[in-house]
Short mmCIF file of C-alpha atoms in Angstrom, two decimals:
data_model
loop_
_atom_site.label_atom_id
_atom_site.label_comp_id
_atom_site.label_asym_id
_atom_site.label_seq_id
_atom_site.Cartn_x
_atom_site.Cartn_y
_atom_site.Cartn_z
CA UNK X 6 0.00 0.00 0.00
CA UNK X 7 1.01 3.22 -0.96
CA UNK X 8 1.10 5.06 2.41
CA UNK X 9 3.78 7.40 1.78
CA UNK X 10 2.04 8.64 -1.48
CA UNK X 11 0.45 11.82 -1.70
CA UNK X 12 -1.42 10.67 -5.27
CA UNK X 13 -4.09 9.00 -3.45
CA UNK X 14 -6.35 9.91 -0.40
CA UNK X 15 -6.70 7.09 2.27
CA UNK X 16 -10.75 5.99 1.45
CA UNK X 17 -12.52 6.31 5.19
CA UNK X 18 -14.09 3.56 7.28
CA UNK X 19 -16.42 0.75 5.14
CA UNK X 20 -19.43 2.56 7.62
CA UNK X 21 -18.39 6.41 6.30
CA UNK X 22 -18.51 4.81 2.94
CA UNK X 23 -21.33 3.40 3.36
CA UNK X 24 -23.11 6.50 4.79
CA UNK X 25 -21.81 8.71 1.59
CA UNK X 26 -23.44 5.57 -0.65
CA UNK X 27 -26.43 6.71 0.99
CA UNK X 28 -26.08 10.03 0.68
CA UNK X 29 -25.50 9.99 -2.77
CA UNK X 30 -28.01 7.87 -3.86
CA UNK X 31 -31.02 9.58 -1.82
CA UNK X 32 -29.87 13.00 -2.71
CA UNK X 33 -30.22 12.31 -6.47
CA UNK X 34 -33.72 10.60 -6.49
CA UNK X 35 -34.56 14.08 -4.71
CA UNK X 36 -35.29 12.06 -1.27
CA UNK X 37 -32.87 14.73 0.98
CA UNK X 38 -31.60 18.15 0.23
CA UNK X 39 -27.63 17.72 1.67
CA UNK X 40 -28.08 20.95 3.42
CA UNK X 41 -31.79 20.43 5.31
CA UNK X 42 -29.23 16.55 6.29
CA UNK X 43 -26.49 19.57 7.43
CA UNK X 44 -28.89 21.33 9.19
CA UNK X 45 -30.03 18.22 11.11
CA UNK X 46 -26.12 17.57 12.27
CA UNK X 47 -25.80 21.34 13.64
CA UNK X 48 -28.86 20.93 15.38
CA UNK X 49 -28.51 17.97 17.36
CA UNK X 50 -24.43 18.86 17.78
CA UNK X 51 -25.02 22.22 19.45
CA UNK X 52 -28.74 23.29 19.34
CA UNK X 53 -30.56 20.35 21.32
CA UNK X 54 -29.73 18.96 24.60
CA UNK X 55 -30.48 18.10 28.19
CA UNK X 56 -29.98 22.39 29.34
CA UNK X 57 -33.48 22.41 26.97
CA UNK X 58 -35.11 19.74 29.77
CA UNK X 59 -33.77 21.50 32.54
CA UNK X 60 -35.36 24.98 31.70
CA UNK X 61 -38.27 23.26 31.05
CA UNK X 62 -37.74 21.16 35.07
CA UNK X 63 -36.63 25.05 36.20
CA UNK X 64 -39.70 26.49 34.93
CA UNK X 65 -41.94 24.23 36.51
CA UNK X 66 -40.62 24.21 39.31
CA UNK X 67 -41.07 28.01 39.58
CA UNK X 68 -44.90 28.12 37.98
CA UNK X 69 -47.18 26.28 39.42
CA UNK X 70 -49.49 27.16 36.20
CA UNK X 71 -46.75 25.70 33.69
CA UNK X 72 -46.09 22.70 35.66
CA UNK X 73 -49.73 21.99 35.65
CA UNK X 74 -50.12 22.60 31.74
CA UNK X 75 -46.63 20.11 31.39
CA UNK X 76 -48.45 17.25 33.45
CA UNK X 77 -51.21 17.44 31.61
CA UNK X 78 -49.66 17.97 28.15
CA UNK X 79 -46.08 17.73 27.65
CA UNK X 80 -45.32 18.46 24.35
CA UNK X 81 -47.52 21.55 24.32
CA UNK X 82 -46.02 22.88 27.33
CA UNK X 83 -42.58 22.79 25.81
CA UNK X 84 -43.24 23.80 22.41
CA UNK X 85 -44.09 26.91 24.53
CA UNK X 86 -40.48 27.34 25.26
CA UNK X 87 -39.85 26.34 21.65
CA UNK X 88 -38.83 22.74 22.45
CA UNK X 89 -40.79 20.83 19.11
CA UNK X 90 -40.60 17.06 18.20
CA UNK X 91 -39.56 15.99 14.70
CA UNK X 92 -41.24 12.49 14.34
CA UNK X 93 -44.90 13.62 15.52
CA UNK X 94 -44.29 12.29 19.13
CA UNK X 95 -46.48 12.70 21.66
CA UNK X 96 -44.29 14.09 25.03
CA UNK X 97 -45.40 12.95 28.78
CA UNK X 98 -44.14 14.29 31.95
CA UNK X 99 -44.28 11.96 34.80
CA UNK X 100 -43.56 13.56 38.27
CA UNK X 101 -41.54 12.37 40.73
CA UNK X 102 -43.28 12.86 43.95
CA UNK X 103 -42.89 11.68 48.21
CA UNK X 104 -44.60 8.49 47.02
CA UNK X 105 -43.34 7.99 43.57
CA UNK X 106 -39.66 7.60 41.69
CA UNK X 107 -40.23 6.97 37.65
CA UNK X 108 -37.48 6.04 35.64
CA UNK X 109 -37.87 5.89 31.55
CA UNK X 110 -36.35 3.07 29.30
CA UNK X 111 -36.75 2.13 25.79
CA UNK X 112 -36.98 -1.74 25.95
CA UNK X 113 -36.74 -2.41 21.73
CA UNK X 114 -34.65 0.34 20.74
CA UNK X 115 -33.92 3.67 22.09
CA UNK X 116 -37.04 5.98 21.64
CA UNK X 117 -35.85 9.43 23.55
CA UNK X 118 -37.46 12.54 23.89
CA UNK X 119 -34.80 14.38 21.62
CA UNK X 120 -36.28 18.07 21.92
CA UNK X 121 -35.75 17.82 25.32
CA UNK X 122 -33.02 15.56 26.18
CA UNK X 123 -30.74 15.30 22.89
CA UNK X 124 -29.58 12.41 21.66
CA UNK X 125 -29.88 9.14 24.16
CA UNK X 126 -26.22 7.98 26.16
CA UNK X 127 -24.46 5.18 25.55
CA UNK X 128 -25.55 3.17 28.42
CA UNK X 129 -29.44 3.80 27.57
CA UNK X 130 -28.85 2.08 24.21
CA UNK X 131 -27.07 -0.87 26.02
CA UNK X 132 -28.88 -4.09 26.10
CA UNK X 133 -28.09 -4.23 30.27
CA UNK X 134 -30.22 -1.04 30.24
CA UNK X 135 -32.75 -1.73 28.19
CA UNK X 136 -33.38 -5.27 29.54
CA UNK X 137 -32.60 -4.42 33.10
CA UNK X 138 -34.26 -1.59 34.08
CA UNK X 139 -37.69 -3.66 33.46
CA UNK X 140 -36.65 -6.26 35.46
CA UNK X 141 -35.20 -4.70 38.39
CA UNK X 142 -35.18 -1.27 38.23
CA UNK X 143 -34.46 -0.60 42.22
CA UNK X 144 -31.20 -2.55 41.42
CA UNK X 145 -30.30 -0.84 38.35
CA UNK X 146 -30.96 2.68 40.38
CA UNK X 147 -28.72 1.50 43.00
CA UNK X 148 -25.63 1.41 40.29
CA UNK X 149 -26.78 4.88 39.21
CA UNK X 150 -26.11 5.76 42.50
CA UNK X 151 -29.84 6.44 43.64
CA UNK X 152 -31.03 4.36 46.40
CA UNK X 153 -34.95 4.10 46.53
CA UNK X 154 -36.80 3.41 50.26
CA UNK X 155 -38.46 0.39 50.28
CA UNK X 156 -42.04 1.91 50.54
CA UNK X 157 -41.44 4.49 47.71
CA UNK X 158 -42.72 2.90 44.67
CA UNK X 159 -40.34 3.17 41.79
CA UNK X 160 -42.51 3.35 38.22
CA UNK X 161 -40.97 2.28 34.75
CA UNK X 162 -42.14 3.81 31.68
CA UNK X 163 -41.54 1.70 28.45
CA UNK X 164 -40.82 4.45 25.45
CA UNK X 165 -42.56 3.66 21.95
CA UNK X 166 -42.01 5.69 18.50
CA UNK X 167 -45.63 7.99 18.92
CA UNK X 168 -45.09 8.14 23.29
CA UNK X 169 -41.67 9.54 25.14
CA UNK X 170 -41.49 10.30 28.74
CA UNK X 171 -39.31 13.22 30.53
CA UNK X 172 -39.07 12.74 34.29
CA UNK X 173 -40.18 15.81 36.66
CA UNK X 174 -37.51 15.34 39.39
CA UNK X 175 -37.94 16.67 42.86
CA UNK X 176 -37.21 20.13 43.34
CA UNK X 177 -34.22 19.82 46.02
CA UNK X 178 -34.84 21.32 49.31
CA UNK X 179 -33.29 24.73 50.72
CA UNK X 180 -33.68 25.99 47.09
CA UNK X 181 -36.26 28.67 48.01
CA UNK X 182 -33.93 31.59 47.14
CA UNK X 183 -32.69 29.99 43.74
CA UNK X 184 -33.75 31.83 40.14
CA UNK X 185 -34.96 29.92 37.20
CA UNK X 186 -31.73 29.80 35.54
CA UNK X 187 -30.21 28.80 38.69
CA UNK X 188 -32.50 26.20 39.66
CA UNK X 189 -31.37 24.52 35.66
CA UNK X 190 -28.32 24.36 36.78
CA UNK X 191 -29.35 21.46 39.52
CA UNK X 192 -31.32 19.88 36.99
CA UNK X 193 -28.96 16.92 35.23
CA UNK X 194 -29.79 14.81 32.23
CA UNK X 195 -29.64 11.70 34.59
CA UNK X 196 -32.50 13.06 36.76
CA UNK X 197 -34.83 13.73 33.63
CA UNK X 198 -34.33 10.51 32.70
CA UNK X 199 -34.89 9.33 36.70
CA UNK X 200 -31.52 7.04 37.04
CA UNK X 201 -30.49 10.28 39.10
CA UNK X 202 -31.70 12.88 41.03
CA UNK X 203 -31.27 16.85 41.02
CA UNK X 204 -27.98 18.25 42.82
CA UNK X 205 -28.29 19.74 45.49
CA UNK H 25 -29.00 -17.27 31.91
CA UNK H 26 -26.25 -14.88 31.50
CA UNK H 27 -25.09 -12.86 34.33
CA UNK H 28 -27.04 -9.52 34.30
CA UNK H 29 -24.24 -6.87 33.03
CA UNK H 30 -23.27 -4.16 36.09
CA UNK H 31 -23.37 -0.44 34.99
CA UNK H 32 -19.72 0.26 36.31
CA UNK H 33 -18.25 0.03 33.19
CA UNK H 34 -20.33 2.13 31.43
CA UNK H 35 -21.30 4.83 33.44
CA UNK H 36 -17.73 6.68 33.51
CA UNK H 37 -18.07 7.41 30.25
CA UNK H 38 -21.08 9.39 30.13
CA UNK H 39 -20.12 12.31 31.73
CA UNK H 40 -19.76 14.83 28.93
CA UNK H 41 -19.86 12.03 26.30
CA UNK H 42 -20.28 13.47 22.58
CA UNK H 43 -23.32 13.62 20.96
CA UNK H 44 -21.71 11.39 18.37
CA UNK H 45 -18.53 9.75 18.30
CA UNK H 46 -17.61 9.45 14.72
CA UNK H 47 -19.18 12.24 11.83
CA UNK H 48 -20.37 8.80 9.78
CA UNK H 49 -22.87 8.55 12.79
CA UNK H 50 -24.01 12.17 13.11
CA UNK H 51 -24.53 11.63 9.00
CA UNK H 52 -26.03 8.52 9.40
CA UNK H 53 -28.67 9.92 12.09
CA UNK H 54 -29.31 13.28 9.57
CA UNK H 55 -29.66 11.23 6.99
CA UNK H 56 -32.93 9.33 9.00
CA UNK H 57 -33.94 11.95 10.40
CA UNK H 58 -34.74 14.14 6.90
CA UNK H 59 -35.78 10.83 4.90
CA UNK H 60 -38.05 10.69 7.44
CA UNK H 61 -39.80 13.85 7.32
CA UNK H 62 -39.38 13.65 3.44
CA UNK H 63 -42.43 10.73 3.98
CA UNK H 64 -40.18 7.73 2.67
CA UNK H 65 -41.02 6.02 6.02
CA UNK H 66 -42.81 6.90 9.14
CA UNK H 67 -41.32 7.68 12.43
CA UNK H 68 -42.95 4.04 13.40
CA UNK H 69 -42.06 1.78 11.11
CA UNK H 70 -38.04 3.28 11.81
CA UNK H 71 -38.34 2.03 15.26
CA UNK H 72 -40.03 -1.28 14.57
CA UNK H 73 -37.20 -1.92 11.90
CA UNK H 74 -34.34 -0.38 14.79
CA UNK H 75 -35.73 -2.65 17.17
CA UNK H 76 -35.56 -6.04 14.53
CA UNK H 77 -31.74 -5.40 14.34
CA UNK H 78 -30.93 -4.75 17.48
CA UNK H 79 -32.98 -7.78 18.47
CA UNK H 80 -31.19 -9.49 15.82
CA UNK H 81 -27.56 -8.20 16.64
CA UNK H 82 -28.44 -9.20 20.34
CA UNK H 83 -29.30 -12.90 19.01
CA UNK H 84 -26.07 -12.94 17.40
CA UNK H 85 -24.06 -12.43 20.22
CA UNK H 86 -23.50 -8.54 19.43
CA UNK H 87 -22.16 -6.04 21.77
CA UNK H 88 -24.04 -5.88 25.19
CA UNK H 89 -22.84 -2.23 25.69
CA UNK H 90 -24.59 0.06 22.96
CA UNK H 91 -21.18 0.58 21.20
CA UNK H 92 -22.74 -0.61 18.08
CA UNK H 93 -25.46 1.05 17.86
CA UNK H 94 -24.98 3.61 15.19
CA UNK H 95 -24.28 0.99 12.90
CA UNK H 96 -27.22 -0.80 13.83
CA UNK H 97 -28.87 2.24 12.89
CA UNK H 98 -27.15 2.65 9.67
CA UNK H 99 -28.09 -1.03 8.46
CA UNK H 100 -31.85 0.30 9.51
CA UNK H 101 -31.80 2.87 7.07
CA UNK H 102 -30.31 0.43 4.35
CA UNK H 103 -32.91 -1.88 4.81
CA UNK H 104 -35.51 0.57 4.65
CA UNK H 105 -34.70 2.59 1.51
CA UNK H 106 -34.39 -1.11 -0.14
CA UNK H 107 -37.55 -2.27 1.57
CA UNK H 108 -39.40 1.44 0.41
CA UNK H 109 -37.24 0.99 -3.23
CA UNK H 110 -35.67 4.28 -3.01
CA UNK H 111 -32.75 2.72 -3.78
CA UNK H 112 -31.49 -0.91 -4.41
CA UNK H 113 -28.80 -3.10 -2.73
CA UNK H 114 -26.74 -3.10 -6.01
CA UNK H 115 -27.23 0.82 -6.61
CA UNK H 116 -25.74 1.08 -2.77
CA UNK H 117 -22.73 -1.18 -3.29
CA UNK H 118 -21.80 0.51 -6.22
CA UNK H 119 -22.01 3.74 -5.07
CA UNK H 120 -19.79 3.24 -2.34
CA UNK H 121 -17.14 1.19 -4.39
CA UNK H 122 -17.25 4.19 -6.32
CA UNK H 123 -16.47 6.75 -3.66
CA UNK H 124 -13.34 4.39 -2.30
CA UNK H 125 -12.44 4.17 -5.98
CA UNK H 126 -12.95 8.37 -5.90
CA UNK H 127 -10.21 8.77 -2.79
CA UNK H 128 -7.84 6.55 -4.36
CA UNK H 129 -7.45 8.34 -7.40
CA UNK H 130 -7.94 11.74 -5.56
CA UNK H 131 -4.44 13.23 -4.35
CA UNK H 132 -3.90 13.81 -0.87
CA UNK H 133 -5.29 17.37 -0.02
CA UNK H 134 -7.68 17.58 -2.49
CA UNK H 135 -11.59 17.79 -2.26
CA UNK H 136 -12.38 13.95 -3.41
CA UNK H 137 -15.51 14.43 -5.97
CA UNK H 138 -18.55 12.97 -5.92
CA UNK H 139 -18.91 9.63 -8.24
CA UNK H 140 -20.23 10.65 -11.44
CA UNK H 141 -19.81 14.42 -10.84
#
């Protein structure tokens, strides 16, 4: 191989290649427009991400009236603040409460609430995740770090394509004094997604 | 029954983890995401195809820890513009022997063209 050459470029990965097949082939039967795919990229790179959920967590904590309209419709209540879906989903906020921890999973794939959250972690596409957190989701919080009393129930919600959950976590006490933008700042992506909790 | 998988090994690595980890993926994920709202598929049928291969790749004996999951995602969106004919299998392969073939003969600092451009 040619290595020391500068007459060639080194072709990428078999996936890259693979991705540019793709590319090519959809943007000539007029299926994408390259820059509405570049537009996508920037987006989801620097645009969307978990600081979205936790204005949205700040806010409610603040106004009772907002929290109210989240509970009882999620994706209108963020589309106030300008967070939108792309794929039509429908958005539900579960609270956690005294009584009640929830913690969301996605059993089959990975189904995320992306306007809020970004793009999923890596250990929320792992099969461990997905197959434990059903199963025994007290012991999977433990490894997270959250430890769950034995007469708080813990709820699992099981994300689908048209239904994605954000967790409400529990606004941490002595935060009284605390602005809106402050209050975000406690809010983590781990604790919207109820394998943590807010900092304190 | 295998031993259920602990967390410690993958929870390190979250902490300010990329968005994506290679620009084939964050290409790969555009690429869905404006197919998509072009109408070639919906949002639903995506996920039920996601969650055959990853079912599949799990079968298989496929990485427990997510690692693969972009190119999971990538053979999703294969399959589907095949399945939808948008494309075929053969049109695919060729392209991207094309676009290796396009580096190769492209010198090293240049802009390699599109095949067929």
């Amino acid at each position: 191989m040619p290595h020391d050459s500068h007459d060639h470029t080194d072709p990428p990965s078999d996936l890259t290649l693979r991705v540019k097949a793709l590319e090519t082939a959809l943007t000539r039967k007029g299926y994408v427009d390259p820059a509405a795919v570049d537009a996508v990229v920037d987006t989801f790179e620097t645009k969307v991400g978990p600081r979205n959920g936790a204005a949205v967590v700040a806010k409610a904590w603040t106004d009772p009236d907002f929290k109210q309209r989240l509970l009882d419709d999620a994706s209108a209540a963020c589309a106030e603040l300008g967070f939108s879906g792309q794929q039509g989903e429908q958005l539900k906020a579960v609270e956690n409460t005294d009584d009640v921890h929830n913690i969301v999973v996605c059993t089959l794939c990975s189904c995320y609430p992306w306007p809020v959250l970004g793009l999923p972690p890596s250990w929320y596409k792992s099969h461990a995740y997905r197959s434990r957190a059903v199963i025994e989701p007290r012991a999977v919080l433990e490894e997270f770090g959250v430890s769950i009393p034995e007469d708080k129930e813990v709820r699992v919600w099981d994300s689908t394509a048209e239904l994605r959950y954000l967790v409400l976590p529990e606004r941490p006490d002595g935060t009284d004094d605390l602005s809106e933008d402050a209050l975000a700042e406690l809010v983590t992506r781990d604790s919207m997604i109820g394998t943590g909790v807010a900092k304190k | 029954m295998t031993h259920p998988q602990s967390f410690t090994d993958l929870l390190p690595k979250t902490v300010d983890e990329p968005v994506f980890n290679e620009p084939w993926q964050a290409q790969a994920f555009a690429l869905t995401v404006t197919v998509n709202q072009g109408g070639l598929f919906t949002w639903d049928e995506w996920a039920t195809c996601l969650s055959e291969e990853i079912a599949a790749d799990k079968a298989a004996g496929g990485h427990n820890d997510g690692s693969n999951y972009y190119a999971l995602w990538l053979a999703t969106l294969e399959r589907l513009v095949r399945d939808k004919g948008a494309a075929s299998g053969d049109e695919l392969a060729t392209l991207k022997e094309a676009w290796k073939d396009n580096y190769l003969a492209t010198p090293h600092g240049q802009p390699v063209p599109e095949p067929g451009a």
